Amino acid sequence: MMNKLKKDVLIDTHKVHLMCLIAGGMFRSSLCSEPDLLAITLSLLPTHYSMVAKERIDQNYLSGLLKWFRATFTLNPSLPCEERPDPRALLERRLASLSGRNHQEMTHMFLLVLRSLQLFCRLVISLQPIPLKPPSAKGKGAGSSTCTPGKHDTSQDTSKNSSPESKVSPGTKRPAGIPLGITKGGRGGKKAKTIKIKEEDEEEKEKTITSGGQRPKNSKRRSIASKVTYKEESNSDEEKEKDGLSDEEEFQATSEEDSEESEGGFESKKGTKGKGKSKNTAAPKRRSSGGGKKEKGNEREEDEVKEEGITSSSIKQRRGKKTKGPGADEWLEVFLEKTSSWVCVHIEHGVEMPHLCSQTATTPMTYVVAVDGHGFVKDLGRKYDPTWLTTSRKRRVDEDWWEETLGPFLGPEDERDKKEEKELQSRLLKKPLPVSIAEYKNHPLYALTRHLLKYDAIHPATAAVLGYCRGEPVYSRDCVHSLHSKDTWLKEARTVRIGEEPYKMVKGFSNRSRKARMASGQTEEKDLALFGEWQTEDYQPPLAVDGKVPRNEYGNVYLFKPCMLPVGCVHLRLPNLNRVARKLQMDAAPAVTGFDFHGGYSHAVTDGYVVCEEHEEILRAAWVEEQEIQKQKDREKKEKRVISNWTLLVKGLQIKEKLKQRYGKLNQGLLQGEEAAGLSSDEEGDEGESPSDKTAAETLAMSWPQNKQAEEEGGSMSGLKRKAKTKREKKGQEKHMFPFEKV
């Protein structure tokens, strides 16, 4: 239960965060449609851009406009960042300074440029809500083991200075093309990198001499030759350091240059002696002949690092590596009337580069929505998400909820939207078939036979095979149809045609089917016949004859759909109409509109009654009259109950008064006798004492009525004779007694 509660809370948080992100995108889009901001932007544009008609605008025009924007507006990350800035005032300041602080601000300013030219464009946003699944424990452990680059550098320096024979694990690697000063954090993922050039490295590079009189190919190998050693029993490593770069160290250098990412720092692991020897023996076989080209490329990149101060992340981008973390999650789309199509515009990558937009966005990409100038929203995940057909659907919320949420924000459907939908669908169909069987499960376009559910089937049986996956035929999702039994089709106002054979046989799940199988002894028998929609026809309602409503075998009328109403009948939702019809000897049948499953069985749900049309007016008038009579009866019943309550109250007051008359004088006499007999003169004078100061005998004498019958019996036992009462006296006495006193 706790896990279910946590899951529900996480799903609700995901939904709320998603709606907040959509609202933020709509606000930013509306901000870029402000007349004042559009006027300021239009004043900055050259005149020749605003003189071109909309029908002549094409991709070349957008490319030229984007080129002018890049040359005019600059990206300056050093601009001040306010804690809670006014978005409108911030955009005005950015337009005045012709610069933006980040990619988002540059995108908004170019959106102002496009809308100032009266172009129909929309802001495309890659939403990154809280994931549906909590982060794994492995990711947490990796995050907790991270350390800052500064700490790692200090620890590395101390290890170098403390011992001349520093240990290096043979399996450790360092990214190629990055100097030794660039260090990473501990094991567990990509860490922030810093470039640090040390003076002592330069001195060691000058002192290093190769064994064959040749200089090392780059500075990286020189640093490795001066610092990497293997701790062994003999002093052979020291001799190799004096001679120059040995074969073992050369293998270590090439292996590190060929690696793309380091799995840990130099201090993450310590290699053993046996491992070091095994690496050394296998070194000559693993050397590659293509190392020279890589080394030349690394030399060029290292020169750029030294001269221009380029970070290691930019080097990875040049190599085509996709970095993790926040990316460029906003770009634009412009509708060109010349080609009647939407064109993607990215500030950094240019015009019509949708694949680059998805590559530079934050990973993983889950939701992609577009907001136009009118505030309407459209889901474009199919267009930009490369994994929309496979893994992206697992990260998304329920599609029914997503469609219902976006429903109020969708714009009116026109020819432009219909054409775009066709293009998106054709683009999905052009993609190659998935290669993994798991990707076919719940795939929106393709299906395998093994993934069909109990009530699913492929129709027609001769459906075209689109391909094969590990020997299994792949069918189109359009060929998968849902099957139902006769009763279920009847709830949809459809009946199975006469002579149709069941398309599929399955085990029934109802209690009736289960008991029938147990009675026959065949528990695995498939006794439920399923039919497809192509085997059914519309329900033909029966006809009412001679004022009689046609009923089913249970004595009621199935009315799951309005079209199932019998011909010549009407449906009256009047409670207790059957009583009126019974008095007037007219036919009225309960209308069954559904079934409710509770208590282990299915129970019919009725709503009103079905009567013949010729009896409708009479039954309505009689029902109204019956309601008036019932209201009068309820009113009389209520008055009778009120009178009985008042009678009970008056009788109670009378009984209370009789008790006072009967026992009140006796209680006062007892109190006076006790005061005269046992109270002293001092106590007699205390008249103002509180009721709480009275003795227990006084309280008992005042509160508890004395039993006359007990006194009389006590007197007779003491020897005094009592006169016998007559029957008339006894009857008169019983009138003033409680029921429990008569016993």
XYZ file of C-alpha atoms in Angstrom:
743
model
C 0.000 0.000 0.000
C 2.838 2.391 0.744
C 4.452 1.717 -2.618
C 1.122 2.291 -4.359
C 0.664 5.557 -2.474
C 4.170 6.716 -3.393
C 3.558 5.830 -7.018
C 0.280 7.753 -7.097
C 1.922 10.782 -5.493
C 4.754 10.647 -8.035
C 2.298 10.427 -10.950
C 0.256 13.353 -9.609
C 3.416 15.405 -9.121
C 4.468 14.589 -12.682
C 1.103 15.750 -14.014
C 1.106 18.981 -12.012
C 4.678 19.782 -13.045
C 3.804 19.072 -16.664
C 0.846 21.456 -16.560
C 3.009 24.132 -14.923
C 5.586 23.801 -17.704
C 2.860 24.133 -20.346
C 1.526 27.233 -18.600
C 5.051 28.706 -18.524
C 5.481 28.109 -22.251
C 2.126 29.744 -22.998
C 3.112 32.775 -20.923
C 6.436 33.189 -22.719
C 4.722 32.866 -26.100
C 2.133 35.496 -25.184
C 4.919 37.765 -23.912
C 6.559 37.619 -27.332
C 3.313 38.901 -28.868
C 3.202 42.172 -26.899
C 2.669 45.135 -29.275
C 5.301 47.303 -27.571
C 8.007 44.643 -27.830
C 7.076 43.938 -31.445
C 7.339 47.648 -32.261
C 10.793 47.886 -30.662
C 11.972 44.818 -32.569
C 10.604 46.092 -35.878
C 12.518 49.348 -35.448
C 15.767 47.360 -35.269
C 15.151 45.449 -38.526
C 16.614 46.605 -41.827
C 14.036 47.967 -44.242
C 14.514 45.401 -47.008
C 13.397 42.511 -44.737
C 9.994 44.078 -44.130
C 9.397 44.808 -47.824
C 9.154 41.128 -48.866
C 5.645 39.731 -49.353
C 4.594 36.676 -47.340
C 3.985 34.618 -50.478
C 7.648 35.028 -51.506
C 9.227 34.122 -48.170
C 11.138 30.836 -48.301
C 13.984 29.100 -46.492
C 16.617 31.311 -48.100
C 14.867 34.368 -46.696
C 14.809 32.810 -43.215
C 18.477 31.863 -43.471
C 19.416 35.431 -44.361
C 17.296 36.801 -41.540
C 18.897 34.397 -39.069
C 22.363 35.394 -40.320
C 21.578 39.065 -39.732
C 20.243 38.229 -36.252
C 23.440 36.393 -35.302
C 25.547 39.283 -36.500
C 23.448 41.888 -34.667
C 22.615 40.121 -31.387
C 25.396 38.544 -29.368
C 25.336 35.827 -26.740
C 26.863 37.163 -23.521
C 26.666 34.743 -20.549
C 28.278 37.350 -18.279
C 25.162 39.540 -18.249
C 23.699 40.061 -14.775
C 21.000 37.658 -13.665
C 18.271 38.956 -11.371
C 16.612 36.734 -8.818
C 12.993 37.634 -9.738
C 13.129 39.759 -12.875
C 10.183 41.254 -14.711
C 10.100 39.235 -17.996
C 8.836 42.138 -20.067
C 11.332 44.643 -18.689
C 14.104 42.077 -19.080
C 13.308 41.592 -22.789
C 13.274 45.363 -23.285
C 16.750 45.655 -21.742
C 18.039 42.778 -23.875
C 16.698 44.410 -27.039
C 18.297 47.692 -26.043
C 21.691 46.077 -25.437
C 21.409 43.777 -28.523
C 22.563 40.799 -26.498
C 21.170 37.770 -24.688
C 22.345 35.913 -21.631
C 21.440 32.380 -22.757
C 19.899 30.376 -25.565
C 16.362 30.915 -24.261
C 16.596 34.706 -24.408
C 18.097 34.597 -27.889
C 15.211 32.367 -29.048
C 12.630 34.747 -27.598
C 14.217 37.740 -29.311
C 14.275 35.982 -32.683
C 10.616 35.030 -32.118
C 9.908 38.754 -31.673
C 11.713 39.397 -34.967
C 9.568 36.856 -36.819
C 6.292 38.014 -35.313
C 7.125 41.655 -35.983
C 7.231 40.674 -39.671
C 3.669 39.251 -39.319
C 4.876 35.678 -39.894
C 2.800 32.854 -38.412
C 5.242 31.056 -36.139
C 5.155 29.064 -32.926
C 7.474 28.429 -30.016
C 8.537 24.768 -29.696
C 9.488 23.615 -26.185
C 10.916 20.313 -24.981
C 9.319 19.853 -21.565
C 11.320 18.151 -18.827
C 8.959 17.309 -15.939
C 9.734 15.183 -12.908
C 10.136 11.580 -14.152
C 7.377 9.062 -13.559
C 9.805 6.585 -12.020
C 12.016 7.488 -9.058
C 15.782 7.569 -9.674
C 17.548 4.253 -9.208
C 19.826 3.535 -6.272
C 22.763 3.176 -8.645
C 22.391 6.740 -9.835
C 22.240 7.994 -6.248
C 25.397 6.204 -5.322
C 27.194 7.609 -8.302
C 26.057 11.097 -7.451
C 27.149 10.775 -3.816
C 30.641 9.668 -4.791
C 31.360 12.768 -6.842
C 34.021 15.163 -5.736
C 34.993 18.634 -6.816
C 37.838 19.101 -9.275
C 39.776 21.181 -6.809
C 39.840 18.475 -4.188
C 40.869 15.925 -6.759
C 43.711 18.109 -7.950
C 45.054 18.638 -4.455
C 44.887 14.952 -3.662
C 46.666 14.183 -6.900
C 49.409 16.697 -6.169
C 49.992 15.367 -2.665
C 50.229 11.836 -3.971
C 52.866 12.950 -6.475
C 54.939 14.816 -3.942
C 54.712 12.189 -1.210
C 56.099 9.215 -3.119
C 58.216 9.176 -6.270
C 56.810 5.751 -7.200
C 53.126 6.630 -7.669
C 50.912 3.663 -8.499
C 48.704 3.732 -11.590
C 46.178 1.041 -12.359
C 46.785 -0.586 -15.752
C 43.041 -0.414 -16.529
C 42.649 3.307 -15.968
C 42.170 5.525 -18.987
C 42.231 9.201 -19.772
C 40.287 10.915 -22.613
C 42.350 11.419 -25.716
C 43.411 14.891 -26.721
C 43.142 16.442 -23.211
C 46.272 17.529 -21.320
C 47.263 16.021 -18.041
C 46.044 19.058 -16.136
C 42.447 18.266 -17.090
C 41.175 16.127 -14.242
C 37.918 14.402 -13.519
C 36.032 13.539 -10.369
C 35.763 10.104 -8.850
C 34.259 7.071 -10.433
C 30.574 7.198 -11.267
C 29.994 9.410 -14.290
C 31.128 12.496 -16.189
C 32.398 15.219 -13.884
C 33.256 18.854 -14.336
C 36.674 19.224 -15.943
C 39.276 21.912 -15.480
C 42.331 22.790 -17.515
C 45.365 23.347 -15.370
C 48.866 23.738 -16.819
C 51.619 23.312 -14.285
C 55.093 24.716 -14.492
C 56.656 21.527 -13.199
C 55.142 19.637 -16.137
C 56.931 21.970 -18.524
C 60.250 21.383 -16.755
C 59.797 17.620 -16.901
C 58.939 17.793 -20.595
C 62.230 19.529 -21.349
C 64.241 17.012 -19.353
C 62.589 13.959 -20.921
C 64.711 12.167 -23.539
C 63.540 9.202 -25.565
C 65.462 5.950 -25.749
C 66.155 6.057 -29.497
C 67.060 9.702 -29.630
C 63.527 10.538 -30.816
C 61.198 12.971 -29.115
C 57.741 11.820 -28.052
C 54.960 12.565 -30.485
C 53.033 14.906 -28.195
C 53.090 16.497 -24.793
C 50.726 13.902 -23.387
C 53.174 11.064 -23.945
C 55.962 13.173 -22.481
C 53.973 13.689 -19.272
C 53.145 9.984 -19.077
C 56.801 9.056 -19.612
C 57.820 11.212 -16.666
C 55.125 10.168 -14.216
C 53.740 6.681 -14.936
C 55.589 3.850 -13.184
C 54.846 0.274 -12.253
C 55.832 -0.956 -8.810
C 57.586 -4.308 -9.147
C 60.081 -6.306 -7.137
C 63.016 -5.351 -9.357
C 64.284 -1.861 -10.159
C 63.710 -2.268 -13.877
C 61.142 0.541 -13.938
C 63.646 3.066 -12.614
C 66.077 2.126 -15.350
C 63.338 2.508 -17.943
C 62.532 5.985 -16.633
C 66.132 7.000 -17.085
C 66.354 5.568 -20.579
C 63.101 7.106 -21.807
C 59.738 5.896 -22.929
C 59.580 2.088 -22.809
C 57.334 -0.212 -24.790
C 55.074 -0.759 -21.788
C 54.565 2.956 -21.264
C 54.052 3.457 -24.977
C 51.197 0.937 -24.867
C 49.771 2.741 -21.848
C 49.839 6.032 -23.735
C 48.219 4.674 -26.900
C 45.502 2.894 -24.962
C 44.690 6.102 -23.133
C 44.639 8.116 -26.338
C 42.262 5.678 -28.008
C 39.791 5.781 -25.123
C 36.909 8.247 -25.347
C 35.822 8.501 -21.738
C 37.536 7.724 -18.469
C 35.638 5.600 -15.991
C 37.552 6.930 -13.021
C 40.483 9.049 -11.849
C 44.037 7.908 -11.280
C 43.282 7.254 -7.628
C 40.037 5.288 -8.153
C 41.764 1.913 -8.450
C 45.195 0.470 -7.601
C 46.548 -2.199 -9.869
C 48.153 -5.308 -8.420
C 51.498 -6.729 -9.467
C 49.957 -9.611 -11.345
C 47.694 -7.331 -13.320
C 50.564 -5.077 -14.220
C 52.603 -7.963 -15.560
C 49.741 -9.369 -17.576
C 49.161 -5.974 -19.187
C 52.821 -5.631 -20.041
C 53.003 -9.005 -21.702
C 49.946 -8.321 -23.858
C 50.983 -4.820 -24.769
C 52.707 -5.396 -28.147
C 49.713 -7.344 -29.543
C 47.157 -4.633 -28.752
C 48.987 -1.760 -30.379
C 47.091 -0.326 -33.311
C 48.585 0.925 -36.513
C 46.164 3.831 -36.749
C 47.445 5.601 -33.663
C 49.401 8.179 -35.630
C 46.320 9.823 -37.142
C 44.646 10.036 -33.755
C 47.754 11.536 -32.214
C 47.915 14.241 -34.881
C 44.273 15.082 -34.264
C 44.926 15.195 -30.563
C 47.849 17.570 -31.077
C 45.603 19.997 -32.948
C 42.925 19.898 -30.276
C 45.484 20.379 -27.517
C 46.876 23.416 -29.293
C 43.356 24.859 -29.401
C 42.957 24.142 -25.700
C 46.192 25.957 -24.880
C 45.716 28.924 -27.197
C 41.947 29.559 -27.053
C 41.043 28.020 -23.690
C 38.385 25.724 -25.157
C 36.762 23.412 -22.608
C 36.733 19.663 -22.934
C 32.942 19.643 -23.487
C 33.364 21.591 -26.728
C 35.898 18.998 -27.898
C 33.323 16.266 -27.329
C 30.751 18.235 -29.258
C 33.126 18.478 -32.200
C 33.554 14.729 -32.101
C 29.769 14.304 -32.240
C 29.328 13.196 -28.626
C 26.037 14.076 -26.950
C 26.557 15.627 -23.533
C 24.204 15.144 -20.607
C 22.576 17.932 -18.629
C 20.374 20.853 -19.663
C 20.446 21.634 -23.352
C 18.763 23.923 -25.855
C 15.118 23.051 -25.178
C 13.506 25.843 -27.212
C 13.403 26.530 -30.923
C 10.944 27.936 -33.462
C 8.746 26.858 -36.342
C 7.611 29.157 -39.160
C 4.771 28.412 -41.557
C 5.676 29.261 -45.147
C 2.711 30.067 -47.367
C 4.825 29.516 -50.439
C 5.287 25.796 -49.712
C 2.380 25.387 -47.217
C 4.676 23.698 -44.720
C 6.243 24.268 -41.331
C 9.979 25.013 -41.251
C 12.129 24.457 -38.178
C 14.422 27.349 -37.171
C 17.142 26.924 -34.548
C 19.264 29.832 -33.364
C 22.500 27.834 -33.400
C 21.971 25.189 -36.089
C 20.083 27.163 -38.723
C 16.963 26.478 -40.784
C 15.252 23.098 -41.260
C 17.502 21.012 -38.980
C 15.017 19.040 -36.833
C 17.455 16.224 -36.104
C 19.970 18.680 -34.628
C 17.248 20.190 -32.443
C 16.578 16.817 -30.857
C 20.279 16.090 -30.461
C 21.084 19.314 -28.593
C 17.973 19.217 -26.387
C 17.990 17.855 -22.857
C 17.945 14.076 -22.745
C 15.783 12.132 -22.479
C 13.236 13.927 -24.642
C 9.708 13.122 -23.455
C 7.209 15.879 -24.309
C 7.531 18.372 -27.162
C 4.774 20.981 -27.497
C 4.375 24.043 -29.682
C 2.569 27.276 -28.717
C 1.463 29.675 -31.449
C 0.657 33.364 -31.243
C -2.992 32.728 -30.344
C -2.096 30.579 -27.327
C -3.066 27.254 -28.889
C -0.962 24.196 -28.025
C -0.010 21.245 -30.230
C 1.873 18.057 -29.381
C 4.883 17.607 -31.688
C 6.535 14.648 -29.974
C 6.071 12.514 -33.084
C 8.067 15.001 -35.134
C 11.090 15.679 -32.941
C 11.368 12.792 -30.469
C 13.575 10.108 -32.081
C 12.398 7.468 -29.568
C 8.701 8.349 -29.662
C 7.702 4.948 -31.046
C 9.807 2.913 -28.605
C 11.097 4.062 -25.222
C 9.557 7.505 -25.030
C 6.044 6.111 -24.544
C 7.169 4.463 -21.289
C 8.281 7.827 -19.891
C 5.036 9.577 -20.802
C 1.877 9.807 -18.752
C -1.359 8.045 -19.737
C -2.322 9.099 -23.255
C -5.999 9.487 -22.381
C -5.169 11.976 -19.620
C -2.688 13.782 -21.875
C -5.242 14.204 -24.666
C -7.912 15.329 -22.218
C -5.548 17.891 -20.690
C -4.513 19.358 -24.043
C -8.113 19.339 -25.329
C -9.097 22.843 -24.110
C -5.890 24.352 -25.552
C -6.084 22.833 -29.033
C -6.828 25.228 -31.850
C -9.587 24.831 -34.441
C -8.757 22.157 -36.993
C -8.257 23.544 -40.498
C -6.647 22.400 -43.723
C -3.201 23.355 -42.465
C -3.526 21.078 -39.423
C -4.916 18.205 -41.486
C -2.012 18.409 -43.906
C 0.471 18.478 -41.031
C -1.107 15.382 -39.470
C -0.774 13.502 -42.754
C 2.885 14.512 -43.049
C 3.637 13.372 -39.497
C 1.899 10.047 -40.063
C 3.752 9.428 -43.322
C 7.033 10.326 -41.641
C 6.418 7.722 -38.938
C 5.569 5.082 -41.521
C 8.802 5.727 -43.383
C 10.896 4.860 -40.350
C 12.439 1.369 -40.357
C 10.885 -1.480 -38.407
C 12.087 -2.049 -34.832
C 14.712 -4.751 -34.438
C 13.855 -5.796 -30.882
C 10.812 -7.847 -29.915
C 10.264 -5.752 -26.772
C 9.825 -2.631 -28.893
C 6.806 -4.138 -30.638
C 4.802 -4.385 -27.410
C 2.083 -1.683 -27.456
C 3.700 -0.213 -30.551
C 1.330 2.324 -32.172
C 2.074 1.146 -35.730
C 3.130 -2.515 -35.665
C 2.165 -5.664 -33.759
C 3.313 -9.240 -33.221
C 1.069 -12.237 -32.634
C 2.682 -12.998 -29.270
C 1.645 -9.582 -27.915
C -2.064 -9.945 -28.712
C -4.382 -9.828 -25.693
C -7.140 -12.283 -24.785
C -9.822 -10.395 -26.688
C -7.603 -9.286 -29.607
C -7.232 -10.883 -33.010
C -5.748 -10.082 -36.415
C -8.317 -9.589 -39.154
C -8.357 -10.512 -41.932
C -6.522 -13.791 -41.553
C -4.735 -13.036 -44.831
C -3.412 -9.678 -43.602
C -0.257 -8.414 -45.292
C 3.008 -9.161 -43.521
C 5.149 -6.020 -43.315
C 8.292 -7.864 -42.265
C 9.790 -10.373 -39.891
C 11.432 -10.039 -36.487
C 13.373 -13.152 -35.496
C 11.145 -15.244 -37.691
C 7.841 -13.802 -36.421
C 5.623 -11.929 -38.903
C 5.024 -8.243 -38.273
C 1.505 -6.904 -38.912
C 0.106 -3.428 -39.038
C -1.610 -2.192 -35.880
C -4.664 -1.416 -38.028
C -5.168 -5.159 -38.501
C -5.571 -5.740 -34.734
C -9.268 -5.724 -33.743
C -11.057 -6.208 -30.425
C -13.477 -9.126 -30.117
C -16.506 -9.390 -27.808
C -19.150 -11.879 -26.834
C -22.816 -11.644 -27.853
C -23.855 -10.024 -24.579
C -21.102 -7.422 -24.809
C -22.022 -6.558 -28.395
C -25.635 -6.183 -27.249
C -24.516 -3.474 -24.812
C -23.155 -1.622 -27.853
C -26.538 -1.958 -29.600
C -25.217 -4.587 -32.018
C -26.221 -8.209 -32.558
C -24.325 -11.090 -34.133
C -25.657 -12.054 -37.537
C -27.314 -15.424 -37.892
C -24.960 -18.165 -39.080
C -21.717 -16.460 -38.039
C -18.989 -18.717 -36.672
C -17.025 -17.543 -33.597
C -13.784 -15.910 -34.664
C -12.079 -16.968 -31.421
C -12.858 -19.139 -28.384
C -11.604 -18.248 -24.892
C -12.328 -19.179 -21.280
C -15.204 -17.250 -19.729
C -14.505 -15.362 -16.515
C -18.080 -15.111 -15.156
C -19.210 -17.193 -12.185
C -21.774 -18.953 -14.361
C -19.109 -20.086 -16.816
C -16.753 -21.128 -14.044
C -19.429 -23.198 -12.289
C -20.433 -24.825 -15.582
C -16.826 -25.850 -16.253
C -16.427 -27.246 -12.746
C -19.657 -29.226 -13.068
C -18.578 -30.747 -16.385
C -15.067 -31.473 -15.094
C -13.366 -29.623 -17.959
C -11.769 -26.666 -16.218
C -9.639 -25.697 -19.236
C -12.482 -25.699 -21.731
C -12.849 -22.590 -23.877
C -16.548 -21.950 -23.625
C -16.861 -18.241 -24.497
C -17.409 -17.420 -28.179
C -16.010 -14.103 -29.429
C -17.077 -12.221 -32.533
C -15.651 -9.251 -34.405
C -17.455 -6.091 -35.392
C -17.542 -7.247 -39.011
C -19.704 -10.192 -37.837
C -22.377 -8.004 -36.237
C -25.168 -5.710 -37.344
C -27.213 -2.911 -35.803
C -29.763 -3.877 -33.158
C -33.333 -4.014 -34.434
C -35.729 -3.053 -31.593
C -38.981 -5.082 -31.267
C -42.482 -3.698 -31.835
C -45.107 -3.071 -29.135
C -48.456 -4.772 -29.920
C -51.870 -4.306 -28.177
C -50.482 -2.080 -25.450
C -47.966 -4.704 -24.313
C -44.297 -3.785 -23.922
C -41.936 -6.393 -25.462
C -39.738 -7.838 -22.723
C -36.711 -10.096 -22.523
C -36.509 -13.435 -20.739
C -36.017 -11.650 -17.392
C -39.174 -9.511 -17.683
C -37.498 -6.154 -18.392
C -36.260 -4.146 -21.368
C -32.595 -3.706 -22.347
C -32.013 -0.002 -22.957
C -28.217 0.325 -23.087
C -28.515 2.818 -25.950
C -31.403 5.164 -26.831
C -31.766 3.386 -30.170
C -32.728 0.148 -28.365
C -36.111 1.543 -27.266
C -38.934 -0.686 -28.593
C -40.990 0.743 -31.425
C -44.194 2.358 -30.142
C -42.861 2.840 -26.592
C -41.512 5.716 -24.522
C -39.030 5.825 -21.652
C -40.372 7.552 -18.508
C -37.929 8.289 -15.669
C -40.625 8.491 -12.962
C -40.079 6.688 -9.645
C -42.681 4.135 -8.533
C -44.493 4.354 -11.859
C -45.125 0.614 -11.755
C -47.525 1.035 -8.799
C -49.666 3.505 -10.731
C -49.605 1.293 -13.833
C -50.624 -1.727 -11.750
C -53.617 0.152 -10.318
C -54.691 1.236 -13.801
C -53.943 -2.255 -15.217
C -51.442 -0.907 -17.761
C -48.136 -2.492 -18.807
C -44.850 -0.924 -17.639
C -41.489 -2.705 -17.803
C -38.293 -1.666 -15.964
C -35.563 -0.238 -18.239
C -32.124 -1.852 -17.702
C -29.404 0.651 -18.624
C -26.342 -1.230 -17.361
C -24.843 -3.680 -14.890
C -23.056 -3.177 -11.606
C -20.545 -5.723 -10.314
C -20.554 -6.084 -6.521
C -20.816 -8.935 -4.064
C -19.231 -11.290 -6.565
C -22.134 -11.080 -9.018
C -23.496 -8.818 -11.717
C -26.595 -6.823 -10.813
C -28.858 -5.003 -13.263
C -29.127 -1.211 -12.977
C -32.599 0.131 -13.819
C -33.514 3.682 -14.734
C -37.231 4.417 -15.165
C -39.847 2.375 -16.978
C -40.832 1.664 -20.574
C -44.531 2.109 -21.407
C -46.582 2.271 -24.583
C -47.076 5.633 -26.227
C -50.899 5.537 -25.930
C -50.636 5.193 -22.127
C -48.096 7.961 -21.573
C -50.475 10.870 -20.832
C -52.748 8.822 -18.576
C -49.819 7.459 -16.570
C -48.213 10.895 -16.180
C -51.470 12.434 -14.859
C -52.080 9.487 -12.545
C -48.510 9.639 -11.271
C -48.857 13.364 -10.444
C -52.100 12.679 -8.571
C -50.461 9.808 -6.728
C -47.636 12.092 -5.684
C -50.103 14.621 -4.218
C -51.858 11.879 -2.256
C -48.501 10.604 -1.014
C -47.492 14.104 0.104
C -50.768 14.432 2.050
C -50.140 11.101 3.743
C -46.619 12.125 4.656
C -47.964 15.407 6.081
C -50.535 13.616 8.219
C -47.958 11.136 9.399
C -45.667 13.952 10.432
C -48.473 15.744 12.342
C -49.374 12.536 14.128
C -45.760 12.074 15.175
C -45.603 15.658 16.483
C -48.779 15.190 18.533
C -47.492 11.948 20.005
C -44.241 13.641 21.022
C -46.109 16.478 22.759
C -48.373 13.981 24.511
C -45.380 12.103 25.821
C -43.844 15.332 27.121
C -47.053 16.404 28.933
C -47.464 12.985 30.518
C -43.920 13.141 31.767
C -44.554 16.511 33.392
C -47.716 15.167 35.030
C -45.842 12.206 36.450
C -43.192 14.558 37.832
C -45.864 16.639 39.585
C -47.501 13.543 41.107
C -44.160 12.423 42.491
C -43.716 15.783 44.172
C -47.187 15.632 45.704
C -46.747 12.075 46.945
C -43.203 12.122 48.329
C -42.368 15.788 48.812
C -44.060 16.262 52.287
C -42.572 13.024 53.606
C -39.036 14.090 52.674
C -39.487 17.460 54.398
C -40.774 15.775 57.613
C -37.792 13.436 57.747
C -35.376 16.316 57.358
C -37.069 18.355 60.105
C -36.994 15.378 62.490
C -33.294 14.765 61.936
C -32.479 18.446 62.461
C -34.456 18.616 65.744
C -32.976 15.395 67.118
C -29.305 15.470 66.190
C -28.220 19.073 65.478
C -26.527 21.259 68.099
C -27.208 24.920 68.767
C -24.145 25.971 66.732
C -25.275 23.945 63.735
C -28.803 25.338 63.967
C -27.448 28.829 63.637
C -25.556 28.107 60.393
C -28.271 28.933 57.916
C -26.065 29.814 54.985
C -24.293 26.519 54.485
C -24.057 25.230 50.937
C -25.871 22.085 49.632
C -22.534 20.322 49.360
C -22.100 20.522 53.144
C -25.169 18.346 53.823
C -24.745 14.833 55.082
C -25.295 11.708 53.042
C -28.518 10.903 54.932
C -29.994 14.294 54.102
C -29.115 13.971 50.450
C -30.595 10.485 50.271
C -33.801 11.572 52.033
C -34.280 14.494 49.638
C -33.384 12.782 46.379
C -34.617 9.209 46.747
C -38.398 8.695 47.234
C -39.271 6.589 50.258
C -41.124 3.368 49.648
C -44.480 3.497 51.423
C -45.008 -0.195 51.037
C -41.709 -0.937 52.839
C -42.736 1.321 55.743
C -46.105 -0.340 56.009
C -44.530 -3.799 55.947
C -42.056 -2.651 58.609
C -44.905 -1.403 60.781
C -46.782 -4.673 60.554
C -43.691 -6.622 61.446
C -43.203 -4.481 64.515
C -46.558 -5.633 65.862
C -48.922 -2.944 64.689
C -52.059 -4.136 62.922
C -52.892 -2.627 59.561
C -56.379 -2.332 58.195
C -56.894 -4.389 55.042
C -57.586 -2.452 51.835
C -60.545 -3.071 49.679
C -60.389 -3.839 45.978
C -61.621 -0.353 45.175
C -58.795 1.216 47.199
C -56.232 -1.021 45.540
C -57.472 -0.036 42.085
C -57.365 3.623 42.996
C -53.860 3.210 44.301
C -52.693 1.413 41.165
C -53.731 4.385 39.062
C -51.045 6.490 40.740
C -48.303 3.847 40.489
C -45.607 3.320 37.866
C -45.575 0.102 35.880
C -42.517 -1.179 37.718
C -44.349 -0.580 41.078
C -47.244 -2.782 40.053
C -45.022 -5.820 39.627
